[in-house]
mmCIF file of C-alpha atoms in Angstrom:
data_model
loop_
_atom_site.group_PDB
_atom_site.id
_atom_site.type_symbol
_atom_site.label_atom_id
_atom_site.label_comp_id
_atom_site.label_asym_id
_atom_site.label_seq_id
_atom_site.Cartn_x
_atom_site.Cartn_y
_atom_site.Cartn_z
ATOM 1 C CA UNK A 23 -41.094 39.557 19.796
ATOM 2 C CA UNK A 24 -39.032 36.480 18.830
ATOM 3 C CA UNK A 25 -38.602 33.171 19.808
ATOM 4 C CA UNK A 26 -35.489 34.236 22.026
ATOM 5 C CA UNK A 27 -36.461 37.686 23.207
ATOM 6 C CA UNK A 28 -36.331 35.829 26.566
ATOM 7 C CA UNK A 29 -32.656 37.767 26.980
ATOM 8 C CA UNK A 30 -34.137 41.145 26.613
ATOM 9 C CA UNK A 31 -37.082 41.423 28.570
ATOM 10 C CA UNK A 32 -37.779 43.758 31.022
ATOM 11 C CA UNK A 33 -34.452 45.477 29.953
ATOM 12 C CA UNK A 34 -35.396 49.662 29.986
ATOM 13 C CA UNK A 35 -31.777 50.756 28.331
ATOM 14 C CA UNK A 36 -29.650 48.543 26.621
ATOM 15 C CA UNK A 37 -26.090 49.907 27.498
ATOM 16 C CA UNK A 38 -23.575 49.817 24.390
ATOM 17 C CA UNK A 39 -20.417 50.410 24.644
ATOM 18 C CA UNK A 40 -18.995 52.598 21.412
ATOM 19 C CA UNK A 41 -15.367 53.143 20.764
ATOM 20 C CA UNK A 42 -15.769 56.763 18.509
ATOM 21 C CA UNK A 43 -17.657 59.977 18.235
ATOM 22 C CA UNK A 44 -19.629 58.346 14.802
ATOM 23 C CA UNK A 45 -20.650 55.828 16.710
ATOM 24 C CA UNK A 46 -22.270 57.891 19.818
ATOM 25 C CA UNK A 47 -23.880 59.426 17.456
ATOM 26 C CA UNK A 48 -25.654 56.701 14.751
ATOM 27 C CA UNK A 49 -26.132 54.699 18.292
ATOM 28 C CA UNK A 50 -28.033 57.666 19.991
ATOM 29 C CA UNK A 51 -30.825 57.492 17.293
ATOM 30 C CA UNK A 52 -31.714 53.828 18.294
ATOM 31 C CA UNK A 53 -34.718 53.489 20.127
ATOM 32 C CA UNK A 54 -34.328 51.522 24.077
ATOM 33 C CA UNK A 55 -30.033 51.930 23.523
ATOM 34 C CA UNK A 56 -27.578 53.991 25.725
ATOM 35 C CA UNK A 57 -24.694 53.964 23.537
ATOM 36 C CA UNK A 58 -21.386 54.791 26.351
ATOM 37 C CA UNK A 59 -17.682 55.917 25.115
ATOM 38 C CA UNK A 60 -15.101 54.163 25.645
ATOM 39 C CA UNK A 61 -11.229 54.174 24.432
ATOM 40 C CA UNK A 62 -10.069 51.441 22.885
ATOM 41 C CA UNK A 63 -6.935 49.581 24.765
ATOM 42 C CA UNK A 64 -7.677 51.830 28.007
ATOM 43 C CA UNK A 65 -10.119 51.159 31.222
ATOM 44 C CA UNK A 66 -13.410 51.100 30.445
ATOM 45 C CA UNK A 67 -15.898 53.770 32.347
ATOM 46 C CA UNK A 68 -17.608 52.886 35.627
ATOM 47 C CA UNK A 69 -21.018 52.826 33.109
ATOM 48 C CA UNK A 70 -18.762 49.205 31.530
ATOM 49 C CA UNK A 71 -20.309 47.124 34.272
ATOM 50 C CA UNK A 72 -24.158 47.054 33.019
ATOM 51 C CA UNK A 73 -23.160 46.824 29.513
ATOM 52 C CA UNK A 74 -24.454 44.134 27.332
ATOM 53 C CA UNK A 75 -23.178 45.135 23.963
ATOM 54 C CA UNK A 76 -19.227 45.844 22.968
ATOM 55 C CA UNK A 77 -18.566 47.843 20.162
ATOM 56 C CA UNK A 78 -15.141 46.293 19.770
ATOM 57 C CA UNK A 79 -11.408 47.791 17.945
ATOM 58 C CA UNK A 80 -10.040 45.650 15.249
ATOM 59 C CA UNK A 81 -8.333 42.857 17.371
ATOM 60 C CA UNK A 82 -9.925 40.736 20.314
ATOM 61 C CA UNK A 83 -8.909 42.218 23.573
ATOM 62 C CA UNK A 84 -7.374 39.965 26.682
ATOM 63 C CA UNK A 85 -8.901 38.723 29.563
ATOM 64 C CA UNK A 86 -8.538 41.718 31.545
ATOM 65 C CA UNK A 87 -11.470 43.479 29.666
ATOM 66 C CA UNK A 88 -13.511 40.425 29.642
ATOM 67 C CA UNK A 89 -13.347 40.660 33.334
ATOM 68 C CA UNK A 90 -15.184 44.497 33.301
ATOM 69 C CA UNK A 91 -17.677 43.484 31.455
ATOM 70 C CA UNK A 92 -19.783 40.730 33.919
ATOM 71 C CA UNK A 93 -23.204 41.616 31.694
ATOM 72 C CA UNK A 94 -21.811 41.291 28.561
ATOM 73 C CA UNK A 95 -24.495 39.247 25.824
ATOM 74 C CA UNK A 96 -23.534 40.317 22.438
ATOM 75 C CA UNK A 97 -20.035 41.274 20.544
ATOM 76 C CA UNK A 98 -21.193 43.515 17.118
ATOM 77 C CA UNK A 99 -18.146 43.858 14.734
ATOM 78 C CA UNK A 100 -17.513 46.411 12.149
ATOM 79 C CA UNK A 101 -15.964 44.404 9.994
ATOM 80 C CA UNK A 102 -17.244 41.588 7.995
ATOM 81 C CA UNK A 103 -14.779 38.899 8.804
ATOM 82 C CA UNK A 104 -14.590 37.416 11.989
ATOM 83 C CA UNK A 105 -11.868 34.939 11.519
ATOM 84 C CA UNK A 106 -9.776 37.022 14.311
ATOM 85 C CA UNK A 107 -12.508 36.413 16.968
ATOM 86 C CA UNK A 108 -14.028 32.662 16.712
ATOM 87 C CA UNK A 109 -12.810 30.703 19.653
ATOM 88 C CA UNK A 110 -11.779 33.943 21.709
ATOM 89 C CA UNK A 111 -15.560 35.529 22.674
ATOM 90 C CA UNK A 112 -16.461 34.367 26.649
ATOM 91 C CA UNK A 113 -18.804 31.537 26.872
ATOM 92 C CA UNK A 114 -22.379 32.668 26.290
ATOM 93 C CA UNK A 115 -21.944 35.742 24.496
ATOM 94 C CA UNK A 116 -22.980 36.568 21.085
ATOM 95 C CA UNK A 117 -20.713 37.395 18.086
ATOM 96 C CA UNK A 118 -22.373 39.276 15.251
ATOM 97 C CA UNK A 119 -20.404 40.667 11.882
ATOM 98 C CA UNK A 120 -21.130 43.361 9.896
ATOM 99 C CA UNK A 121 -22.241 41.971 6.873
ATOM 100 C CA UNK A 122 -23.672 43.740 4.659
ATOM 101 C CA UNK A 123 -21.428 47.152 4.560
ATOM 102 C CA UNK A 124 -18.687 46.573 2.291
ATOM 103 C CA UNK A 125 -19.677 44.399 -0.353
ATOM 104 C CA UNK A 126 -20.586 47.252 -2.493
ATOM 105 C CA UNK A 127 -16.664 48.796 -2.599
ATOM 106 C CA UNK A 128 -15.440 45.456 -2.356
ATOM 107 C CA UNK A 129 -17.043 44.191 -5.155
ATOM 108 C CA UNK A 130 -16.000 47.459 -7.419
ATOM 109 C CA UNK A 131 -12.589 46.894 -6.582
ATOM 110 C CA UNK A 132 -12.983 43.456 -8.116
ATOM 111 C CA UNK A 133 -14.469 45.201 -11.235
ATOM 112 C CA UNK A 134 -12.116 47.846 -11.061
ATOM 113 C CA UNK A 135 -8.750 45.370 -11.176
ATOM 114 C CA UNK A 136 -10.299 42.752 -13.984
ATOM 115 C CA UNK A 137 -10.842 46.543 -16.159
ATOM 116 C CA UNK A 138 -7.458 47.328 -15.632
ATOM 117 C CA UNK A 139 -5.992 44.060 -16.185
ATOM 118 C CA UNK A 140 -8.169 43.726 -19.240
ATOM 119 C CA UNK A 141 -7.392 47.155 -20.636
ATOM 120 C CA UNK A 142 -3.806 47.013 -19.742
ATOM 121 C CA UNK A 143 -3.864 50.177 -17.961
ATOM 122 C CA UNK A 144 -0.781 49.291 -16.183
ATOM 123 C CA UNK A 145 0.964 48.920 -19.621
ATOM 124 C CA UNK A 146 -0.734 52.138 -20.756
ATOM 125 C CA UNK A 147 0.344 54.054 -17.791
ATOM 126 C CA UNK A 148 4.085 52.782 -18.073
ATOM 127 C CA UNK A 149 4.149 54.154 -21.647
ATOM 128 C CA UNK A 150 2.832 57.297 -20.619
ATOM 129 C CA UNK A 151 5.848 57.763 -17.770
ATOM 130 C CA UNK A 152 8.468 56.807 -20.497
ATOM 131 C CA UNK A 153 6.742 59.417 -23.145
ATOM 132 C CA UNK A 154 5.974 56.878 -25.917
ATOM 133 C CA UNK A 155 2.432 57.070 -27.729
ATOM 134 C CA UNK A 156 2.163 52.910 -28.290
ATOM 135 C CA UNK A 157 -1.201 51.888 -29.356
ATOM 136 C CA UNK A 158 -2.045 48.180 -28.883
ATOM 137 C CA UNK A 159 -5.278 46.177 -28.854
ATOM 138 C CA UNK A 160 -6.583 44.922 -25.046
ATOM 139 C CA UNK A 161 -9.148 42.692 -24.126
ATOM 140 C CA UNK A 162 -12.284 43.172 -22.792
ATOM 141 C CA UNK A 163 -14.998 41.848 -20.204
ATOM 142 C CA UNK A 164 -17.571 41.913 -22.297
ATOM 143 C CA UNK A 165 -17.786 38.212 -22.582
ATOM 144 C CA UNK A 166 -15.856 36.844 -20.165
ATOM 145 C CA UNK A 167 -17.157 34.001 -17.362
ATOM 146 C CA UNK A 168 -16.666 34.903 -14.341
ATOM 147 C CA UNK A 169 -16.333 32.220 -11.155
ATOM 148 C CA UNK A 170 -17.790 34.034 -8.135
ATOM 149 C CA UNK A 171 -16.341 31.606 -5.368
ATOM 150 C CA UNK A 172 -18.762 33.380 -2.193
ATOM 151 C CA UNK A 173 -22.544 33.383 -2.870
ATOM 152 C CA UNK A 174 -23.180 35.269 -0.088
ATOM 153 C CA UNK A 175 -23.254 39.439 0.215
ATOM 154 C CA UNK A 176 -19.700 39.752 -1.643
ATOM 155 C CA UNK A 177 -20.947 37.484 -4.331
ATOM 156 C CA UNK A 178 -24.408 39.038 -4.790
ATOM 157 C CA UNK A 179 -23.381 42.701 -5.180
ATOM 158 C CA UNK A 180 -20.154 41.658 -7.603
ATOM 159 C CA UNK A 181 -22.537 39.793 -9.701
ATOM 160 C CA UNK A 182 -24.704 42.724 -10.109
ATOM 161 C CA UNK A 183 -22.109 44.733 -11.158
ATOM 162 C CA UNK A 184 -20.631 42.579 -13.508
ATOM 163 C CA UNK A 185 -23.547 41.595 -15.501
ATOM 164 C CA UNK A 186 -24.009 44.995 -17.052
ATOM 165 C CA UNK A 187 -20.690 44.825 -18.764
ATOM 166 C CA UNK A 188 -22.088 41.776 -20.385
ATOM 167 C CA UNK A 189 -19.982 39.224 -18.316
ATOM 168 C CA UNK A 190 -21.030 35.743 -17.468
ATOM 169 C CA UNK A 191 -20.996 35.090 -13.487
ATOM 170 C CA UNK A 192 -21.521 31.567 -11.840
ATOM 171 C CA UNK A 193 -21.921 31.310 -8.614
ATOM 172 C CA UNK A 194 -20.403 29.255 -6.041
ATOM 173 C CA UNK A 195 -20.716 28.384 -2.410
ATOM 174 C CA UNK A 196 -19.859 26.023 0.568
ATOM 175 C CA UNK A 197 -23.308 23.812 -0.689
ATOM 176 C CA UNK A 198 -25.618 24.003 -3.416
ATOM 177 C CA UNK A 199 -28.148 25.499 -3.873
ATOM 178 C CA UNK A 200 -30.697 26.577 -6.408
ATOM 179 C CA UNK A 201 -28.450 29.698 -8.906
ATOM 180 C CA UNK A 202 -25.408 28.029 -6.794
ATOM 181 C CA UNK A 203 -23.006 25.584 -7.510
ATOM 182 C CA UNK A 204 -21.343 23.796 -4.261
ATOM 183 C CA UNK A 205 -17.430 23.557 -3.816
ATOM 184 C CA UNK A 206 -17.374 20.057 -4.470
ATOM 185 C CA UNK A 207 -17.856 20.983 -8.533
ATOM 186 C CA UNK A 208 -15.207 22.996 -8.924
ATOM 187 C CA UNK A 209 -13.029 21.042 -10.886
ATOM 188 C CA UNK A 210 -15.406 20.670 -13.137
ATOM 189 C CA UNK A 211 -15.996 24.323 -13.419
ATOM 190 C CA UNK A 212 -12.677 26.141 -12.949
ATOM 191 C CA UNK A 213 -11.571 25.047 -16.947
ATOM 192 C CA UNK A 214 -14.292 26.951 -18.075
ATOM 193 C CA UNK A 215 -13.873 30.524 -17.034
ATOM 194 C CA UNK A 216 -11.410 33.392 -17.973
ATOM 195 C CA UNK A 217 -11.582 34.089 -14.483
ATOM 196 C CA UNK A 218 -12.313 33.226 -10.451
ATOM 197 C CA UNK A 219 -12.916 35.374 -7.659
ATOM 198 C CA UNK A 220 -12.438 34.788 -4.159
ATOM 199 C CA UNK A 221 -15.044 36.042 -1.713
ATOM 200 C CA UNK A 222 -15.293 33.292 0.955
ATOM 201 C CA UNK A 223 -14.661 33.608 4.595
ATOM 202 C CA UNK A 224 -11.243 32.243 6.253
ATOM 203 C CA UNK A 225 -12.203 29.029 7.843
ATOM 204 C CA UNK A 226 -10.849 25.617 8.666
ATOM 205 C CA UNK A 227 -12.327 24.938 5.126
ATOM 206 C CA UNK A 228 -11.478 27.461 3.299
ATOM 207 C CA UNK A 229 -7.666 28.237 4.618
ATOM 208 C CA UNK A 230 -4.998 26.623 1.974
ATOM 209 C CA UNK A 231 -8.056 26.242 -0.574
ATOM 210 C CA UNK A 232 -6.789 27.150 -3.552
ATOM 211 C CA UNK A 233 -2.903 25.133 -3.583
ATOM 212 C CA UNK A 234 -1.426 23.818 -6.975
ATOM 213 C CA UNK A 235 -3.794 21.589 -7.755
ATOM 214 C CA UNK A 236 -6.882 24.108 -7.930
ATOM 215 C CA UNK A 237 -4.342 26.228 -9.859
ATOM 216 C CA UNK A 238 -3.988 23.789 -12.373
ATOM 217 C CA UNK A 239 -6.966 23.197 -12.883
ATOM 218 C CA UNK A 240 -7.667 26.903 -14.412
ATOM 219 C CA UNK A 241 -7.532 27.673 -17.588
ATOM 220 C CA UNK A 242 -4.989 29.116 -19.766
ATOM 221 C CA UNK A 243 -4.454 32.778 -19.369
ATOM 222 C CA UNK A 244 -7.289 33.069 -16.412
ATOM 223 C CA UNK A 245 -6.962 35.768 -13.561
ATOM 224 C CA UNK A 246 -7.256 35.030 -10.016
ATOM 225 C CA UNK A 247 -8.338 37.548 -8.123
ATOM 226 C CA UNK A 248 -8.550 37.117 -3.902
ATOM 227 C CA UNK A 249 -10.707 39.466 -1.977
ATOM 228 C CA UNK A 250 -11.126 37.472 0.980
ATOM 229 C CA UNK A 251 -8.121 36.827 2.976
ATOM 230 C CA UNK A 252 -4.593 35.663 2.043
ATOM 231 C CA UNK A 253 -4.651 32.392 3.356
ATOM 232 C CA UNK A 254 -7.352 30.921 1.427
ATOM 233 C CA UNK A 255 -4.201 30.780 -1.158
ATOM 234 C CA UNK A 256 -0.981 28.528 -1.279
ATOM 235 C CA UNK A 257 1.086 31.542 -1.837
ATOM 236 C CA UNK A 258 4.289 29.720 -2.929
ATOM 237 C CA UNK A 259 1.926 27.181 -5.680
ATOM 238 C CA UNK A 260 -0.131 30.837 -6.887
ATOM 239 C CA UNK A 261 3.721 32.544 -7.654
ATOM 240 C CA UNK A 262 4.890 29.307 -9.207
ATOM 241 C CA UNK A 263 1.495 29.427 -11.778
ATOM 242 C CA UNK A 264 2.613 33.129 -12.737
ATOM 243 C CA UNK A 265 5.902 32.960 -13.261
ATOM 244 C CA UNK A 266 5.567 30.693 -15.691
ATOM 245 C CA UNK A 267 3.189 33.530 -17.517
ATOM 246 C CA UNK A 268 0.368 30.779 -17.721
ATOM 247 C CA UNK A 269 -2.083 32.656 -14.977
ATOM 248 C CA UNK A 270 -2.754 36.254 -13.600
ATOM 249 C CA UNK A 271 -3.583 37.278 -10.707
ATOM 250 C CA UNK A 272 -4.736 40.503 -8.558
ATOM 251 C CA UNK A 273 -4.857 40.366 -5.111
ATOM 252 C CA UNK A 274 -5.915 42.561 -1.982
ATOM 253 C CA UNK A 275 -4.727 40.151 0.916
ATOM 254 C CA UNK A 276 -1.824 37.969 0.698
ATOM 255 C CA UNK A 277 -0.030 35.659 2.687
ATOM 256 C CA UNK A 278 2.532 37.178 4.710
ATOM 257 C CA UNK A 279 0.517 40.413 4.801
ATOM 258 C CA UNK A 280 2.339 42.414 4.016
ATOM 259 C CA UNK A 281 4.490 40.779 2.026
ATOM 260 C CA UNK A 282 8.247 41.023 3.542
ATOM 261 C CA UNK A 283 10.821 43.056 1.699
ATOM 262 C CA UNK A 284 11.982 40.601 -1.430
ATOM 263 C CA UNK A 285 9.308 38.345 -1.032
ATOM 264 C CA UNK A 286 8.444 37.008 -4.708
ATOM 265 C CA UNK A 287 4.856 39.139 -4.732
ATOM 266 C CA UNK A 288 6.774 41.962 -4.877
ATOM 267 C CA UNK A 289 8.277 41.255 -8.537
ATOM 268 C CA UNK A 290 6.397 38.456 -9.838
ATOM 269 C CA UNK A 291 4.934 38.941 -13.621
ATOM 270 C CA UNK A 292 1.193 39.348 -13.771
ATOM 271 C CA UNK A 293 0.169 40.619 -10.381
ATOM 272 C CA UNK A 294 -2.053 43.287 -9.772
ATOM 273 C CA UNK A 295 -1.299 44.013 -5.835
ATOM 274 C CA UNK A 296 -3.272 46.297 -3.331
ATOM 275 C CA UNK A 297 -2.488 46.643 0.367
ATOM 276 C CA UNK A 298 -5.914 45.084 1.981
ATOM 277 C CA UNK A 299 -7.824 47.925 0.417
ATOM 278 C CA UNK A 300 -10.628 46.612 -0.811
ATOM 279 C CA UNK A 301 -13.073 47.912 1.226
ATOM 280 C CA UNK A 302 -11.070 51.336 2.569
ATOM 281 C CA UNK A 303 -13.199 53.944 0.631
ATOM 282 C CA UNK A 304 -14.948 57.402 1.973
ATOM 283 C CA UNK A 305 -17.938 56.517 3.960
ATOM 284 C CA UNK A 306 -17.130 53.146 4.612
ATOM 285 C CA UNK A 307 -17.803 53.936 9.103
ATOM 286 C CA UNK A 308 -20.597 55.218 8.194
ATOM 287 C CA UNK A 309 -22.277 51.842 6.118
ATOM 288 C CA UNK A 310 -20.544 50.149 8.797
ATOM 289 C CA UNK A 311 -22.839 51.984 11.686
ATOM 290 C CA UNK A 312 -25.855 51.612 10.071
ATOM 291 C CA UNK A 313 -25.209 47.748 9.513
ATOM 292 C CA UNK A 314 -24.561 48.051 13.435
ATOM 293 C CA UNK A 315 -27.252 50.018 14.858
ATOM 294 C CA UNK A 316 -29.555 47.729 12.738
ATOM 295 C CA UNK A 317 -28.466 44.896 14.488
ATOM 296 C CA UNK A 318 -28.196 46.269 17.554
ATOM 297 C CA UNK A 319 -31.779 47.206 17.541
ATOM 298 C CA UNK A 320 -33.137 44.152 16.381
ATOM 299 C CA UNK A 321 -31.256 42.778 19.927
ATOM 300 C CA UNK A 322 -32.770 45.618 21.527
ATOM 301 C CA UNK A 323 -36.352 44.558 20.705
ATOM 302 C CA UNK A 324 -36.002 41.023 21.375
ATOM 303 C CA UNK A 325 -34.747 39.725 18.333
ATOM 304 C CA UNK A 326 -31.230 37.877 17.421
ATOM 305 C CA UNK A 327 -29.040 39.838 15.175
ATOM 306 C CA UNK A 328 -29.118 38.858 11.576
ATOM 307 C CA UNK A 329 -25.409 38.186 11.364
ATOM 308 C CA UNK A 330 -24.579 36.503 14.032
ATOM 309 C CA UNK A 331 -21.412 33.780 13.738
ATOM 310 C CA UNK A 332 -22.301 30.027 13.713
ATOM 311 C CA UNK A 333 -19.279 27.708 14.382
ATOM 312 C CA UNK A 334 -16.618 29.312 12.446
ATOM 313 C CA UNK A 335 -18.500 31.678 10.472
#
């Protein structure tokens, strides 16, 4: 056992509370773990009252549920982001993400928009509706330098991807490290590549990020594309940048989200706009349940979960 299996010891059952059928059933396979149902936004069962782990629903629930669970030790999301929960967990309990599930379909979406933008799909597809046979030359990734902005599981599986259509990826997080350049080089680096990626966290240091002055700082004809949540852009300086037609962009979260009926997004030239989907793909409960019951278990022997939240992230 660990260094803080102090919490765990002596503990027959761990009692986790599981909001869905796929759950009961990934959780039931974990050795020392009662996984309970429970419905999401109604009273919890009588069974709430020894439980020490909460399989929550998107959105962090008010006091009243706190109140029904008086052994409750550890939070385990099934998302990756926990920007919604920081500051709003009781004192003392644990907060753990589930890190680790989607960077695979996140980072294909990421290769799937620069392909389309690169191709011009979108200009192919047009012609196609209007019946018109236009051949034109695209551009390609083969080539291209890529600015990862997130070294951690986003980054790593997008770079892996990348690399075997012969693009260039450098990687970039909160502090250096060795393969990683820190945010403080940026401007140095953001002239250089055709085009940057957003995979960071929403945090105190991250929110507002990328404003006009990042912006600027890209190079001609470069592509923006934001994976990580809206807010890490200055909405009104990113539609400025494109409609001037210097910079493109393709983004999955926005600021609004959604976007309000007539809000620029909706009709600006050269953006590539999903609705949060990055991540919504067949199988996606099920990676997130096995990220889950791994954690859970490691709690369950004694161990801290690997993901839990430090501070803001």
């Amino acid at each position: 056992m660990g260094e803080h299996s102090w919490f765990t010891l002596g503990i027959m059952t761990l009692t986790v509370l599981v909001p869905d059928d796929e759950g009961m059933t990934v959780l039931a396979e974990v050795p020392r773990v009662l996984p309970v149902r429970y419905q999401w936004g109604e009273p919890v069962p009588p069974e709430a009252a020894k439980a020490e782990v909460l399989i929550p629903g998107k959105h962090p629930p008010g006091e009243e549920l706190w109140r029904t669970l008086p052994n409750l030790k550890l939070i385990q999301l099934l998302s990756a982001g926990a920007e919604d929960w920081v500051g709003k967990v009781p004192d003392g309990v644990l907060l753990s993400t589930c890190r680790g599930a989607h960077g695979g379909s996140t980072a294909e979406w990421v290769v799937a928009v620069l392909l389309s933008m690169y191709r011009k799909l979108d200009v192919f597809a047009a012609a196609q509706r209007e019946g018109r046979w236009e051949r034109q030359t695209a551009d390609t990734l083969q080539g291209k330098r890529v600015l990862v902005i997130g070294a951690g599981d986003l980054g790593r599986h997008l770079r892996r991807r990348l690399e075997p259509f012969d693009a260039r990826c450098t990687m970039v997080g909160m502090t250096a490290r060795e393969g990683v350049h820190g945010v403080s080089e940026l401007p140095a680096l953001l002239g250089l590549h055709d085009a940057v990626v957003l995979m960071v966290p929403l945090t105190s240091r991250t929110r507002g990020m990328v404003g006009a002055e990042f912006l600027a700082e890209m190079r001609d004809g470069a592509v923006l594309v934001n994976v990580s949540r809206g807010a890490v852009v200055d909405t009104d300086a990113l539609v400025a940048e494109l409609t001037t037609g210097r910079l493109r962009a393709a983004l999955d979260v926005t600021d609004p989200e959604p976007p309000p009926s007539g809000h620029p997004l909706w009709t600006v030239p050269g953006l590539l706009l999903t609705p949060h989907i990055g991540g919504s793909v067949r199988g996606v409960r099920g990676r997130s349940y096995a990220v889950a019951a791994a954690e859970i278990a490691r709690y369950a022997g004694g161990e801290l979960p690997d993901n839990l939240v430090h501070g803001e992230y």
